[in-house]
GROMACS .gro file of C-alpha atoms in nm:
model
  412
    1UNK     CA    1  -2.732   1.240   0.495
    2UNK     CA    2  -2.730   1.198   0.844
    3UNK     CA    3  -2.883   1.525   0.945
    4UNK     CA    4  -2.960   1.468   1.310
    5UNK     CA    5  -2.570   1.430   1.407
    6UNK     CA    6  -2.576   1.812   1.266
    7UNK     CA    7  -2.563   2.140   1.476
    8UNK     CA    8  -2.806   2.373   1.324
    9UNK     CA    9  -2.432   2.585   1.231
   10UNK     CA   10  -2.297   2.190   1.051
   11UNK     CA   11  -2.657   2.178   0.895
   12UNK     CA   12  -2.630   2.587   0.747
   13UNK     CA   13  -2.269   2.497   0.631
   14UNK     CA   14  -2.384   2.186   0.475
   15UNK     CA   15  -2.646   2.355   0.308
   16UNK     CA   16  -2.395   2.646   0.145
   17UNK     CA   17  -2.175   2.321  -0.011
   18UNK     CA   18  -2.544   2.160  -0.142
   19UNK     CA   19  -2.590   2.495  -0.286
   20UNK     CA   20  -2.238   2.529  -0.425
   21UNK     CA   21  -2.266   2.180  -0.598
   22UNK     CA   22  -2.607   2.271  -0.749
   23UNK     CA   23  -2.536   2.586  -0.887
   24UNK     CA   24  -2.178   2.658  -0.945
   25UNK     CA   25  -2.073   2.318  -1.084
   26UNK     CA   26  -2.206   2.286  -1.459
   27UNK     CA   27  -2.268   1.974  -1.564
   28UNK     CA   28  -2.040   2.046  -1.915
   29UNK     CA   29  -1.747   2.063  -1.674
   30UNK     CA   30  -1.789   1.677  -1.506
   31UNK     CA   31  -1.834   1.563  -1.909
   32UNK     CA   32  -1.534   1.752  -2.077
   33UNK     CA   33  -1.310   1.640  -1.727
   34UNK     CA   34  -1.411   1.318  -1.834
   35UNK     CA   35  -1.332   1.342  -2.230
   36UNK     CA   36  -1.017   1.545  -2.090
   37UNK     CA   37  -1.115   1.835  -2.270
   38UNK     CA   38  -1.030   2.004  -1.955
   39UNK     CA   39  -0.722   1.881  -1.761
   40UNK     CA   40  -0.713   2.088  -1.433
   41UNK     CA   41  -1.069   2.273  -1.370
   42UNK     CA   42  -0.913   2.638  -1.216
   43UNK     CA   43  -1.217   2.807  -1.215
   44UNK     CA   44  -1.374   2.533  -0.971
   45UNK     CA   45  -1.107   2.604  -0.728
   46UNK     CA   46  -1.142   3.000  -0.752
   47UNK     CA   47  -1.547   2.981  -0.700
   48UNK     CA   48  -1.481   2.756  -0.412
   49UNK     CA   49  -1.212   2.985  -0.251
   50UNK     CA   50  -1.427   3.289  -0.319
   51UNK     CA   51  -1.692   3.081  -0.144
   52UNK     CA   52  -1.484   3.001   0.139
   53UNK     CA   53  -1.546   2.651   0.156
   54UNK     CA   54  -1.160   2.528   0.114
   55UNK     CA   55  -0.988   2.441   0.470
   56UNK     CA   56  -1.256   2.464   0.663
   57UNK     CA   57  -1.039   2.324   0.975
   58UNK     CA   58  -0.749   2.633   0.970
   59UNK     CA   59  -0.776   2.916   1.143
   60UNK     CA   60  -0.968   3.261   0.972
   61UNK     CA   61  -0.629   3.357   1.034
   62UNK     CA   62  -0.533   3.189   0.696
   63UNK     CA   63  -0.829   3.186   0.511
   64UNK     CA   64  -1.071   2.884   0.684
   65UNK     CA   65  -1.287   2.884   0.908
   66UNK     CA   66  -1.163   2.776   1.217
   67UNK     CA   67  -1.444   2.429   1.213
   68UNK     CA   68  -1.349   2.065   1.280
   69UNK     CA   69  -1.373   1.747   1.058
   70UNK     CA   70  -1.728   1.668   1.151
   71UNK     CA   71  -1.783   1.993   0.927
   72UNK     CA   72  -1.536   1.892   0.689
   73UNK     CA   73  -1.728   1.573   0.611
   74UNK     CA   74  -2.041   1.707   0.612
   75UNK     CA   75  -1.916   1.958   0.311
   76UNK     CA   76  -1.716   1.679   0.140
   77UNK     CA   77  -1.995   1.396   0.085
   78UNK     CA   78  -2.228   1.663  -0.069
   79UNK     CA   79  -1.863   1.763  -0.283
   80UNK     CA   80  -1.817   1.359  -0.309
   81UNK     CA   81  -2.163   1.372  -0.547
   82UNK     CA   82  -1.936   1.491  -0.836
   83UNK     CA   83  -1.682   1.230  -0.838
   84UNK     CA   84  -1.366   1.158  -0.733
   85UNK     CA   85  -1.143   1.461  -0.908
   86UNK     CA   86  -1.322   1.756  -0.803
   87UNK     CA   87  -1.357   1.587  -0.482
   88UNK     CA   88  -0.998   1.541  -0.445
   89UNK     CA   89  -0.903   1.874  -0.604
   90UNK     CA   90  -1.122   2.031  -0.320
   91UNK     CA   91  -0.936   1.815  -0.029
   92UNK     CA   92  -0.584   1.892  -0.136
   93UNK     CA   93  -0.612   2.225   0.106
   94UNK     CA   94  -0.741   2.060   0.356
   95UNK     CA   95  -0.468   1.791   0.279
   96UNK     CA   96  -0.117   1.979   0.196
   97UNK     CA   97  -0.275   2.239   0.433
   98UNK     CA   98  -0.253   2.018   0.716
   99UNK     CA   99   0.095   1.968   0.657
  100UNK     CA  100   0.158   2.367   0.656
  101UNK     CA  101  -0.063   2.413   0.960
  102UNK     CA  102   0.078   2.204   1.182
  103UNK     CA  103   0.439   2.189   1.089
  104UNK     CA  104   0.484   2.521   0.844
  105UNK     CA  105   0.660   2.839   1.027
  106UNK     CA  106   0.484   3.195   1.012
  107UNK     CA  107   0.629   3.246   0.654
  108UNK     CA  108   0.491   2.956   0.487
  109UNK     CA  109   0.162   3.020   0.637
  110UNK     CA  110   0.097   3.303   0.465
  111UNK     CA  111   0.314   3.294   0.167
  112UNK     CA  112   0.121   2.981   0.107
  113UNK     CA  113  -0.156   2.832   0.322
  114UNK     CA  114  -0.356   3.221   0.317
  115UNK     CA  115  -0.370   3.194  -0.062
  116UNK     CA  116  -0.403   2.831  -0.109
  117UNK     CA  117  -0.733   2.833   0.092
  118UNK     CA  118  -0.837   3.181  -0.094
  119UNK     CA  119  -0.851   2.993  -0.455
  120UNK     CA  120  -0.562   3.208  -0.552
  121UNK     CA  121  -0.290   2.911  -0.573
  122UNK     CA  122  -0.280   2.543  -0.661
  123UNK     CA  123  -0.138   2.254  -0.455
  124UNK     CA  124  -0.081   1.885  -0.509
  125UNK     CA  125   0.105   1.643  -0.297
  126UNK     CA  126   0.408   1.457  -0.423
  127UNK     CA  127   0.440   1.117  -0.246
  128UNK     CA  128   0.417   0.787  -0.471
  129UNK     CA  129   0.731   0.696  -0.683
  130UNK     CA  130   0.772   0.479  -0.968
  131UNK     CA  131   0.881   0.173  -0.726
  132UNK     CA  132   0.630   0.232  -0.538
  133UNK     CA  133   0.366   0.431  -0.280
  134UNK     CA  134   0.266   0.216   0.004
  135UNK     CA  135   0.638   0.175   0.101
  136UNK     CA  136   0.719   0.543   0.194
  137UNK     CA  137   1.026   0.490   0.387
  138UNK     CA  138   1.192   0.339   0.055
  139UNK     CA  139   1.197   0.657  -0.143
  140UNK     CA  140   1.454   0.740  -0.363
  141UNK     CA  141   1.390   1.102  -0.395
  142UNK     CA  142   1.669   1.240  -0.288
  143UNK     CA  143   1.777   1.624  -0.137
  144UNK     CA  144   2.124   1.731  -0.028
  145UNK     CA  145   2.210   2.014   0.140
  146UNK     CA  146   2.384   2.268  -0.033
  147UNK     CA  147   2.432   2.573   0.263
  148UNK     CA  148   2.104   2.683   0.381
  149UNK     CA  149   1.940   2.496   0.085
  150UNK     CA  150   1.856   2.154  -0.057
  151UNK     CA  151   1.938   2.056  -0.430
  152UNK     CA  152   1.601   1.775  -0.500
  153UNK     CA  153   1.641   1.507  -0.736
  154UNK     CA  154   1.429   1.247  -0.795
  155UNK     CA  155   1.065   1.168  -0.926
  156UNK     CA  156   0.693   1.158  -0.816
  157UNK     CA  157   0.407   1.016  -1.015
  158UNK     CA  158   0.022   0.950  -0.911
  159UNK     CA  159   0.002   1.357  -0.828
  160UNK     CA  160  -0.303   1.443  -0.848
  161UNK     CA  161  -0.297   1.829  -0.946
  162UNK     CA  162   0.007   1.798  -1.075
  163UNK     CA  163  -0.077   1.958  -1.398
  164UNK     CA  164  -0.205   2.277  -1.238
  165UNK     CA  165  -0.005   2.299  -0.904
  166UNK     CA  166   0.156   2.641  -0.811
  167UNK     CA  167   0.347   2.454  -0.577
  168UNK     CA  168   0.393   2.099  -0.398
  169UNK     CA  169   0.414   1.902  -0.098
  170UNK     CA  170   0.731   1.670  -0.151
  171UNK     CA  171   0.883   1.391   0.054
  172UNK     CA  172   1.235   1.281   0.032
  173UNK     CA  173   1.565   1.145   0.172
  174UNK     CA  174   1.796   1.386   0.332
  175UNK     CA  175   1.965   1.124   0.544
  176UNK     CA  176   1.967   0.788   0.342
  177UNK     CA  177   2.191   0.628   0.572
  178UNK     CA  178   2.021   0.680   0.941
  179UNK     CA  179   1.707   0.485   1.059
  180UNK     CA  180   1.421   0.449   0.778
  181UNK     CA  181   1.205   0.683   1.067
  182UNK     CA  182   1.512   0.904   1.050
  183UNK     CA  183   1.603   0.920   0.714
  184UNK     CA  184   1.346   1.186   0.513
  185UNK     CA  185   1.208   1.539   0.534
  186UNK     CA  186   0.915   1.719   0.393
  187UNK     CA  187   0.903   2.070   0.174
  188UNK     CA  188   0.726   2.331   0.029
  189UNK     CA  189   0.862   2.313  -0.363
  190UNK     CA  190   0.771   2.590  -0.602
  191UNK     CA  191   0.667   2.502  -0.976
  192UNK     CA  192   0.980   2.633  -1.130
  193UNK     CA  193   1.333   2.581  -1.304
  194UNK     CA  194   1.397   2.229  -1.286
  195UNK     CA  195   1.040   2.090  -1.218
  196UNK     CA  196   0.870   1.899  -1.495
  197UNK     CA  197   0.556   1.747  -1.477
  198UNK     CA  198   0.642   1.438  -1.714
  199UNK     CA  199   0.300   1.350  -1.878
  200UNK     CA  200  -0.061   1.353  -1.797
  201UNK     CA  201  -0.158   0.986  -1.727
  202UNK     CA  202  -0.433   0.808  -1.926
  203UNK     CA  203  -0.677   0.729  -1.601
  204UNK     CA  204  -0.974   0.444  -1.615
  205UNK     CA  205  -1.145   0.735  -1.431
  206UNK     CA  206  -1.108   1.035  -1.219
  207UNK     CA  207  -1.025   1.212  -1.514
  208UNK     CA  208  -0.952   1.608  -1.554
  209UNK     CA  209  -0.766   1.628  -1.226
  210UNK     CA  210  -0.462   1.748  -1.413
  211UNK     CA  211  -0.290   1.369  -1.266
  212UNK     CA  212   0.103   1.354  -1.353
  213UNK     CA  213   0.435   1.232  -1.279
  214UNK     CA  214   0.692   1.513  -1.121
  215UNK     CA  215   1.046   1.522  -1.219
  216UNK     CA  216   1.254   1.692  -0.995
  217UNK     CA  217   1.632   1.803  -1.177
  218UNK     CA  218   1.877   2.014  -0.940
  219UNK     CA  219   1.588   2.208  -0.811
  220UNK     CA  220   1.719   2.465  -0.537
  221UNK     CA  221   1.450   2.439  -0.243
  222UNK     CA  222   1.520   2.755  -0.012
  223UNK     CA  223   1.564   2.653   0.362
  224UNK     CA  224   1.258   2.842   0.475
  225UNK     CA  225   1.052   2.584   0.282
  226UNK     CA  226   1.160   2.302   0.476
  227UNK     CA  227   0.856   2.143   0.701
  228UNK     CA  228   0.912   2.062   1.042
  229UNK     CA  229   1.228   1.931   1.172
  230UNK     CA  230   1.536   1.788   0.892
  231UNK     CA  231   1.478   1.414   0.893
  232UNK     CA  232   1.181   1.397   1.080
  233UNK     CA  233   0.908   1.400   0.777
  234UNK     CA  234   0.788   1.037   0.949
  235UNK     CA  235   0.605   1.248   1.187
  236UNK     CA  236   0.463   1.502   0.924
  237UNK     CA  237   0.359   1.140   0.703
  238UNK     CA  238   0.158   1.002   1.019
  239UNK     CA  239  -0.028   1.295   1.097
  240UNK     CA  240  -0.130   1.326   0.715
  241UNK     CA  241  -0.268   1.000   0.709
  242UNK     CA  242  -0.599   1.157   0.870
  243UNK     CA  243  -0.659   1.403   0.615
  244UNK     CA  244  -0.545   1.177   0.329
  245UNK     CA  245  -0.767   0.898   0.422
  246UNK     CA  246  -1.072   1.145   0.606
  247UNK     CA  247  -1.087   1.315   0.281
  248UNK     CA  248  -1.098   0.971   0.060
  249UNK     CA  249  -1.354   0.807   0.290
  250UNK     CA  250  -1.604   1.116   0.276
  251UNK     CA  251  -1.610   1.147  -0.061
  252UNK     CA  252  -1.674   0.795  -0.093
  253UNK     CA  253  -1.988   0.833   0.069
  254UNK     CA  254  -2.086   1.099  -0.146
  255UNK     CA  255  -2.032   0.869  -0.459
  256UNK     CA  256  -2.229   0.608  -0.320
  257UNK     CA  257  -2.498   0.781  -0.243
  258UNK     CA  258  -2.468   0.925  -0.567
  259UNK     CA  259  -2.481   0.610  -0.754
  260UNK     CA  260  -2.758   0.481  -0.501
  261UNK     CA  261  -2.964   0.762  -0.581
  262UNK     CA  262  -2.989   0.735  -0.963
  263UNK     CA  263  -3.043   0.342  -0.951
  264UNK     CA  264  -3.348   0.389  -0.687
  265UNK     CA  265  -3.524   0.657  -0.889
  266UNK     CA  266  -3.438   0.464  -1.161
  267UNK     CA  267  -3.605   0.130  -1.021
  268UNK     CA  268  -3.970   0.316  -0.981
  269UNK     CA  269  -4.010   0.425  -1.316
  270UNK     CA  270  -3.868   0.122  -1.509
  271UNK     CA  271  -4.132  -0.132  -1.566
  272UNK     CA  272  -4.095  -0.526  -1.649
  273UNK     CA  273  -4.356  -0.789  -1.660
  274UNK     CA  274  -4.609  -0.528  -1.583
  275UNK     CA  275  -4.434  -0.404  -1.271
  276UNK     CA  276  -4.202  -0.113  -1.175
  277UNK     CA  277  -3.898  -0.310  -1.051
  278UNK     CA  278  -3.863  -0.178  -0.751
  279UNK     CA  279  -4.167  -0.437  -0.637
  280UNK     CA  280  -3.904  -0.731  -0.722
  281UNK     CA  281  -3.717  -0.854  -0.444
  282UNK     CA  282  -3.420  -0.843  -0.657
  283UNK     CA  283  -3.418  -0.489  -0.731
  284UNK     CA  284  -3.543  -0.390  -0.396
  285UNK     CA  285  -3.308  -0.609  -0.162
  286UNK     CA  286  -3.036  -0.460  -0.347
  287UNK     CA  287  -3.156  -0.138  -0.267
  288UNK     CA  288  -3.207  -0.244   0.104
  289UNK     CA  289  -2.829  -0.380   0.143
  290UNK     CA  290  -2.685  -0.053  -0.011
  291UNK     CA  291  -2.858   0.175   0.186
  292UNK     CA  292  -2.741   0.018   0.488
  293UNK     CA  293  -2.411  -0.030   0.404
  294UNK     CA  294  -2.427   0.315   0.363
  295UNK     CA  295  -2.519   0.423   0.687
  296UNK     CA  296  -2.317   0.228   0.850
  297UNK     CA  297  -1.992   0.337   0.621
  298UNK     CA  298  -2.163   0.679   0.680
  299UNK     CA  299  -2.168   0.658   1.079
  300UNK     CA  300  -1.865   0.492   1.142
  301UNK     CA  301  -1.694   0.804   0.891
  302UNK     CA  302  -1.882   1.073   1.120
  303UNK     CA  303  -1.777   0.855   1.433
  304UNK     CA  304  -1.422   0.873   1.354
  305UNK     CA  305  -1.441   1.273   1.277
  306UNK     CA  306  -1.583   1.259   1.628
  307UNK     CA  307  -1.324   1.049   1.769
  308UNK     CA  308  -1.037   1.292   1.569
  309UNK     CA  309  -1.202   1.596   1.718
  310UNK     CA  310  -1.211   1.490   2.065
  311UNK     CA  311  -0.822   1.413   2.048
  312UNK     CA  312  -0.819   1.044   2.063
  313UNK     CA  313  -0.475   0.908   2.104
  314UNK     CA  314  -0.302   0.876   1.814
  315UNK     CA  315  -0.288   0.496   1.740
  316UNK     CA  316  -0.682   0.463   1.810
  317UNK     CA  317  -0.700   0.749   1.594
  318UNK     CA  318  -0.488   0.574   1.310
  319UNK     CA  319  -0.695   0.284   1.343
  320UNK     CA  320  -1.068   0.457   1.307
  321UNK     CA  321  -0.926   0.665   1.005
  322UNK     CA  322  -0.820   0.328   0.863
  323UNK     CA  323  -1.112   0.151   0.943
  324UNK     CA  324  -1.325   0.437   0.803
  325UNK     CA  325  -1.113   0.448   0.438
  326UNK     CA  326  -1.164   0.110   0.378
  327UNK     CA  327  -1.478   0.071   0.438
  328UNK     CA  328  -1.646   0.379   0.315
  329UNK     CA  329  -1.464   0.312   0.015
  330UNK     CA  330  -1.536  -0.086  -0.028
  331UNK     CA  331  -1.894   0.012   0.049
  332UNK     CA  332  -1.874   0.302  -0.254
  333UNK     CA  333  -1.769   0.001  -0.451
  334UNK     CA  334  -2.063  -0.269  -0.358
  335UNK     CA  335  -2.306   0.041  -0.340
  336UNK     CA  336  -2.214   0.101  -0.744
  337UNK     CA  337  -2.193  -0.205  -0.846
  338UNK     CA  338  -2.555  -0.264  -0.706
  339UNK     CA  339  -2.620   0.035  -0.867
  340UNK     CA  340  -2.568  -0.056  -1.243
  341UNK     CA  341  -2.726  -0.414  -1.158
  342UNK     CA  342  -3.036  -0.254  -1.087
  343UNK     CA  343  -3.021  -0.078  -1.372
  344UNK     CA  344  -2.884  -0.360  -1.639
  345UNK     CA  345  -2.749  -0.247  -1.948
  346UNK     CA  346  -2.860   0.109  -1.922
  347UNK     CA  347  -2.666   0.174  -1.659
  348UNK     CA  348  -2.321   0.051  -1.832
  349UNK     CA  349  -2.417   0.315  -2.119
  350UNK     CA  350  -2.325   0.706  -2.078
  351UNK     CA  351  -2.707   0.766  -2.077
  352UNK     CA  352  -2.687   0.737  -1.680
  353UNK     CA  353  -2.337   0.851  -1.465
  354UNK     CA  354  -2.315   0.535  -1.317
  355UNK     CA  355  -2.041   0.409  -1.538
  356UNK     CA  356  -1.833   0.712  -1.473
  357UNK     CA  357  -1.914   0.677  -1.105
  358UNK     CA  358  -1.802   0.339  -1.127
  359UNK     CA  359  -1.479   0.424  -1.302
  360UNK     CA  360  -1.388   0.680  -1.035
  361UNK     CA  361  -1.503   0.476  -0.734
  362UNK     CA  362  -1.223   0.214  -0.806
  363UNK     CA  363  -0.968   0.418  -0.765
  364UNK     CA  364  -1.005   0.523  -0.415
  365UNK     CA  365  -0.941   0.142  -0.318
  366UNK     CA  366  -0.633   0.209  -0.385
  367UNK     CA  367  -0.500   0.577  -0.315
  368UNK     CA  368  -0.391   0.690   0.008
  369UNK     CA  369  -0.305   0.371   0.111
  370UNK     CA  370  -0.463   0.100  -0.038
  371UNK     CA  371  -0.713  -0.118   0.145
  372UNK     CA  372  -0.451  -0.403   0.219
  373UNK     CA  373  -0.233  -0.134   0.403
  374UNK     CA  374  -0.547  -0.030   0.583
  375UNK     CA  375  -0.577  -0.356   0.727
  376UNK     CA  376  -0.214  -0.389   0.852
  377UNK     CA  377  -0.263  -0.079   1.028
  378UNK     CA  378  -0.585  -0.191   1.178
  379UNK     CA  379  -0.490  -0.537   1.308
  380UNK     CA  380  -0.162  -0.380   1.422
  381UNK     CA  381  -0.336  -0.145   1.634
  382UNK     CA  382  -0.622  -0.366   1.743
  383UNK     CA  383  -0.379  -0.613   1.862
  384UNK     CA  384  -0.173  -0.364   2.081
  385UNK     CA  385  -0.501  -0.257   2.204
  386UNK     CA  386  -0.634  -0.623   2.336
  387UNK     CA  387  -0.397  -0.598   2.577
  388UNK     CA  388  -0.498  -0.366   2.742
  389UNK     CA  389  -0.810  -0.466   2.728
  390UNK     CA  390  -0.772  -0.773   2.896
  391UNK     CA  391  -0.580  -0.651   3.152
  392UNK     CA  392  -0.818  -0.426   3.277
  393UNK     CA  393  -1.150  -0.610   3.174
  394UNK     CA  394  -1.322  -0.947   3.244
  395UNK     CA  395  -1.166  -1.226   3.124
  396UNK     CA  396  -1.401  -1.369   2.884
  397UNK     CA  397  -1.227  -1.665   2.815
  398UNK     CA  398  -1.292  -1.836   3.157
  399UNK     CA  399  -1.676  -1.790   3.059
  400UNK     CA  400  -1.661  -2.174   2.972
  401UNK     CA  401  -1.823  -2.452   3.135
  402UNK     CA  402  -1.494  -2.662   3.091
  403UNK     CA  403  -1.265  -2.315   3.139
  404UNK     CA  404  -1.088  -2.459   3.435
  405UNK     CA  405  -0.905  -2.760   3.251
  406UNK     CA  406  -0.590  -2.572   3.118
  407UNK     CA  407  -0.431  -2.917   2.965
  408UNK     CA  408  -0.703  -2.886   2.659
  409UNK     CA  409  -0.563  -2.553   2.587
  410UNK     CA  410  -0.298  -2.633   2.403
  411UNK     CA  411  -0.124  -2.376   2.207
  412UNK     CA  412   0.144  -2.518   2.041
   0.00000   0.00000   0.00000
C-alpha cells in the first residue's frame, strides 16, 4: 500500500474496506464461489451496501459518498485481495453507476442508482456479443422504436452478474444505417418478460460471479430508461472506459499483492539445503522484481486517479487509464507467476490460493478491453500528442553532432 499518497480521511476509508475484507468476507464463501456452490454471492453485496462502501464517487444524494477515484482505488486493491469476482461484483456500481450518473435523468437516479449503491438491487453490464467485444460499434443487438418505446432483440454474453442482476446496462443499434459513432444507444433494461440469461459459463477462474449470456426476445424498454441522447451511446461507451478499466487495474493490484504476499511469507519459513529460501538469490530476486513492478503498476494506477480527478483532457485521460489497465494487470500476471515459482509445486496445489489467484488474474488481460486494444489506444493517443510536443518544445533531434546534413536523413 502506498500509504503516504493518503489523506488521513483516504487512510480512515481505507482502513473501513481492510476491516470489511477481514471480517465480513468468510473464507467458505471465496471456496464454494470457486466450486460454484454459490453462483451470485447477494449477501456480499447487501453487507457492503449496508456498509456504504459501493459508489463511493456519487453524490450522498444517491447513496455514495461524494469521494473521487483516488478513494475508489484505495478501497478496491484492499477489495482486489479476494479475487477477481467479488472484486468485480463490488465495481459494477461504480461501473453501470457511472453510466446513470452522468447520463441517467432524475428518475433513473433514484429508481435505480439510490438502491443500487444501498445493496438493495443488482446490476451487470451487457456489452460483449457472441461475434465479438472489442469491436463495439459492430453490434448486432438491435432496438426499434415502437412509440415512446424500444422493442430489444439481440444477445449479450461475458456479463458478469448476469445471473443475479435486477437490472442491466445494455448497448445496441437504434440506427444501423447512420455513422458507426451514430448508430447505437444505451438503456436501463429490467430483468423481466423476455430476458433470459442463457447459461452460466464454465470459467478457468473468477468463478461465482453469477457470469452469463443475455438473451434479449421482444423486450419492451420504456422510453424513460433510455441513457443519454438516441444514437449517441458512443459518448456514454468512452466515458465508461475509465471506470471499466480503473476498476480492472485496481483490483489487479490487490491480486498481486495478494499473491506476492503468500509467496514471501512463504519463502522464510521453507527451508532447502539448510537454508530458508529466501537467502537464495533465486527466490529473493524474484521477490525483488515483483515488488517493484508492483509499485510502479501501483503508482502509475494512483497517478492516473490523480490525473482523472484533476480533469485531464479526455484523450490524455484515455491514454493513462489504458496505460494503467495493462500494466497493472500484466504486472498481476508476472507478480503470480513469480509467486507459484517461489513456491514450486506447493503453490500449484489448493493448499495455498495462489492457483486460484492465478486462474482469476488471467482473465483481466482480457476484459474491458483486452491488452492489445489498450495499446492501440495508447499509441494512438501518444502519437497525436508528439505533435504537440514538438511544436512547442526543443527539438531534440538537431542534438546531433552531424544534425545539420539533411541528405542522410532519408525517409523513404
Amino acid at each position: 500500500m502506498f500509504d503516504f499518497l493518503l489523506t488521513e480521511a483516504q487512510k480512515e476509508l481505507q482502513n473501513e474496506a481492510i476491516a470489511f475484507v477481514k471480517e465480513k468476507v468468510p473464507k467458505q464463501l471465496i471456496l464454494d464461489m470457486d466450486e460454484e456452490k454459490v453462483v451470485y454471492p447477494v449477501e456480499y453485496l447487501k453487507d457492503l451496501g449496508r456498509a456504504n462502501l459501493l459508489g463511493l464517487r456519487f453524490s450522498p444524494e444517491y447513496g455514495g459518498r461524494g469521494l473521487n477515484w483516488v478513494d475508489e482505488i484505495g478501497v478496491l486493491e484492499e477489495i482486489g485481495i479476494l479475487g477477481t469476482s467479488l472484486a468485480c461484483l463490488y465495481s459494477l456500481p461504480s461501473i453501470v453507476g457511472e453510466a446513470l450518473a452522468r447520463f441517467g435523468s432524475e428518475d433513473l437516479k433514484q429508481r435505480y442508482l439510490k438502491p443500487t449503491l444501498e445493496g438493495k438491487i443488482y446490476t451487470a453490464e451487457a456489452l460483449t456479443e457472441p461475434r465479438g467485444g472489442s469491436d463495439f460499434f459492430g453490434a448486432t443487438t438491435v432496438a426499434v422504436r415502437h412509440g415512446e418505446d424500444f422493442i430489444l432483440n439481440g444477445q449479450k454474453r461475458f456479463v458478469v452478474g448476469a445471473e443475479g442482476a435486477d437490472y442491466f446496462m445494455v448497448y445496441a443499434k437504434t440506427n444501423p444505417e447512420g455513422k458507426s459513432h451514430e448508430s447505437m444507444s444505451a438503456f436501463i433494461v429490467d430483468r423481466g418478460p423476455g430476458v433470459e440469461v442463457g447459461h452460466v459459463y464454465g470459467l478457468m477462474g473468477t468463478r461465482g460471479g453469477g457470469a452469463g449470456r443475455v438473451v434479449f426476445k421482444d423486450v419492451r424498454i420504456p422510453g424513460k430508461n433510455l441513457l443519454g441522447q438516441e444514437n449517441r451511446a458512443a459518448e456514454i461507451f468512452y466515458q465508461m472506459m475509465i471506470p471499466e478499466r480503473m476498476t480492472s487495474a485496481a483490483g489487479a493490484l490487490g491480486m498481486a499483492r495478494a499473491a506476492l504476499q503468500v509467496a514471501t511469507a512463504y519463502s522464510t519459513k521453507r527451508k532447502a539445503f539448510n537454508h530458508t529460501i529466501k537467502d537464495f538469490q533465486a527466490v529473493s530476486f524474484k521477490v525483488a522484481d515483483s515488488i517493484t513492478r508492483l509499485d510502479a503498476a501501483r503508482a502509475l494506477v494512483y497517478t492516473t486517479a490523480r490525473a482523472i480527478d484533476s480533469g485531464v483532457p479526455a484523450a490524455q485521460g484515455r491514454r493513462l487509464v489504458s496505460e494503467a489497465k495493462k500494466f497493472a494487470t500484466n504486472t498481476a500476471w508476472d507478480v503470480v507467476n513469480n509467486a507459484m515459482q517461489i513456491m514450486g509445486g506447493i503453490g500449484y496445489t489448493n493448499v495455498f490460493p495462489i492457483e486460484r489467484l492465478l486462474r482469476d488474474i488471467r482473465l483481466i488481460m482480457i476484459w474491458t478491453g483486452t491488452n492489445e486494444v489498450m495499446d492501440l489506444i495508447i499509441q494512438h493517443e501518444y502519437y497525436k500528442e508528439l505533435k504537440t510536443e514538438l511544436l512547442n518544445h526543443r527539438l531534440i533531434e538537431e542534438d546531433a553532432l552531424n544534425a545539420h546534413l539533411s541528405e542522410e536523413k532519408v525517409y523513404e
